[in-house]
GROMACS .gro file of C-alpha atoms in nm:
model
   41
    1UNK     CA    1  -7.031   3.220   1.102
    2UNK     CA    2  -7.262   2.951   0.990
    3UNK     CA    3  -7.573   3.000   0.841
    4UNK     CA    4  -7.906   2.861   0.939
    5UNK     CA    5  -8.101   2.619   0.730
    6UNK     CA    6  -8.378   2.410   0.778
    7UNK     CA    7  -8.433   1.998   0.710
    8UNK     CA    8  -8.741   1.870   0.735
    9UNK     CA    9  -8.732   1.499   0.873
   10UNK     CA   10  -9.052   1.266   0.766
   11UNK     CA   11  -9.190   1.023   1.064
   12UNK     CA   12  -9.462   0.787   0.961
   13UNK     CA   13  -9.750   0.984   1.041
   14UNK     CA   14  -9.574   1.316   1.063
   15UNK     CA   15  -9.342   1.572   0.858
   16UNK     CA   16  -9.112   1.732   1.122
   17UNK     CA   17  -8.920   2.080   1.065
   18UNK     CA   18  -8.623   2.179   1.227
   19UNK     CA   19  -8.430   2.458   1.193
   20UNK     CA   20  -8.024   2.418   1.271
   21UNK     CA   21  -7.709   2.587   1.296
   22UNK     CA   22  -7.438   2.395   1.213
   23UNK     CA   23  -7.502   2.122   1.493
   24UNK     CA   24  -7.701   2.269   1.724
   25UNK     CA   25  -8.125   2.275   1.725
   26UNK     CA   26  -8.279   2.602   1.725
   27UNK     CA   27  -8.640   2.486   1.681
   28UNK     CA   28  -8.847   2.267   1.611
   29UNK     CA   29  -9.218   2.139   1.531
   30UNK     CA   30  -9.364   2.072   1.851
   31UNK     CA   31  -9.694   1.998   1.765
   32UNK     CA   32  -9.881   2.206   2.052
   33UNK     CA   33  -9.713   2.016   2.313
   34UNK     CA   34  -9.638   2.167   2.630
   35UNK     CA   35  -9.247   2.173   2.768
   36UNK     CA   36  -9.075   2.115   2.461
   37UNK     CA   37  -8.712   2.083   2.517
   38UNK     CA   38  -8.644   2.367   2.169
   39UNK     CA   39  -8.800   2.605   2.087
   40UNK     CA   40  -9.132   2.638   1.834
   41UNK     CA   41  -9.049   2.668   1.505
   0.00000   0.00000   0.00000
């Protein structure tokens, strides 16, 4: 089983966490928008 980890990628105006499982998203910052694709971290 893998574990989960986080990464935390940097945008130019914005620091962006996700949390993964091996490949796959599990969430992510959304930023209070509405109909995010994963969920809120």
């Amino acid at each position: 089983m893998l574990p989960a980890r986080e990464l935390t990628l940097n945008h130019r105006t914005r620091t962006i966490r996700v949390r993964l499982k091996g490949d796959r998203v599990l969430a992510m910052d959304n930023f209070g928008a509405n109909f995010t694709f994963f969920d809120r971290f």
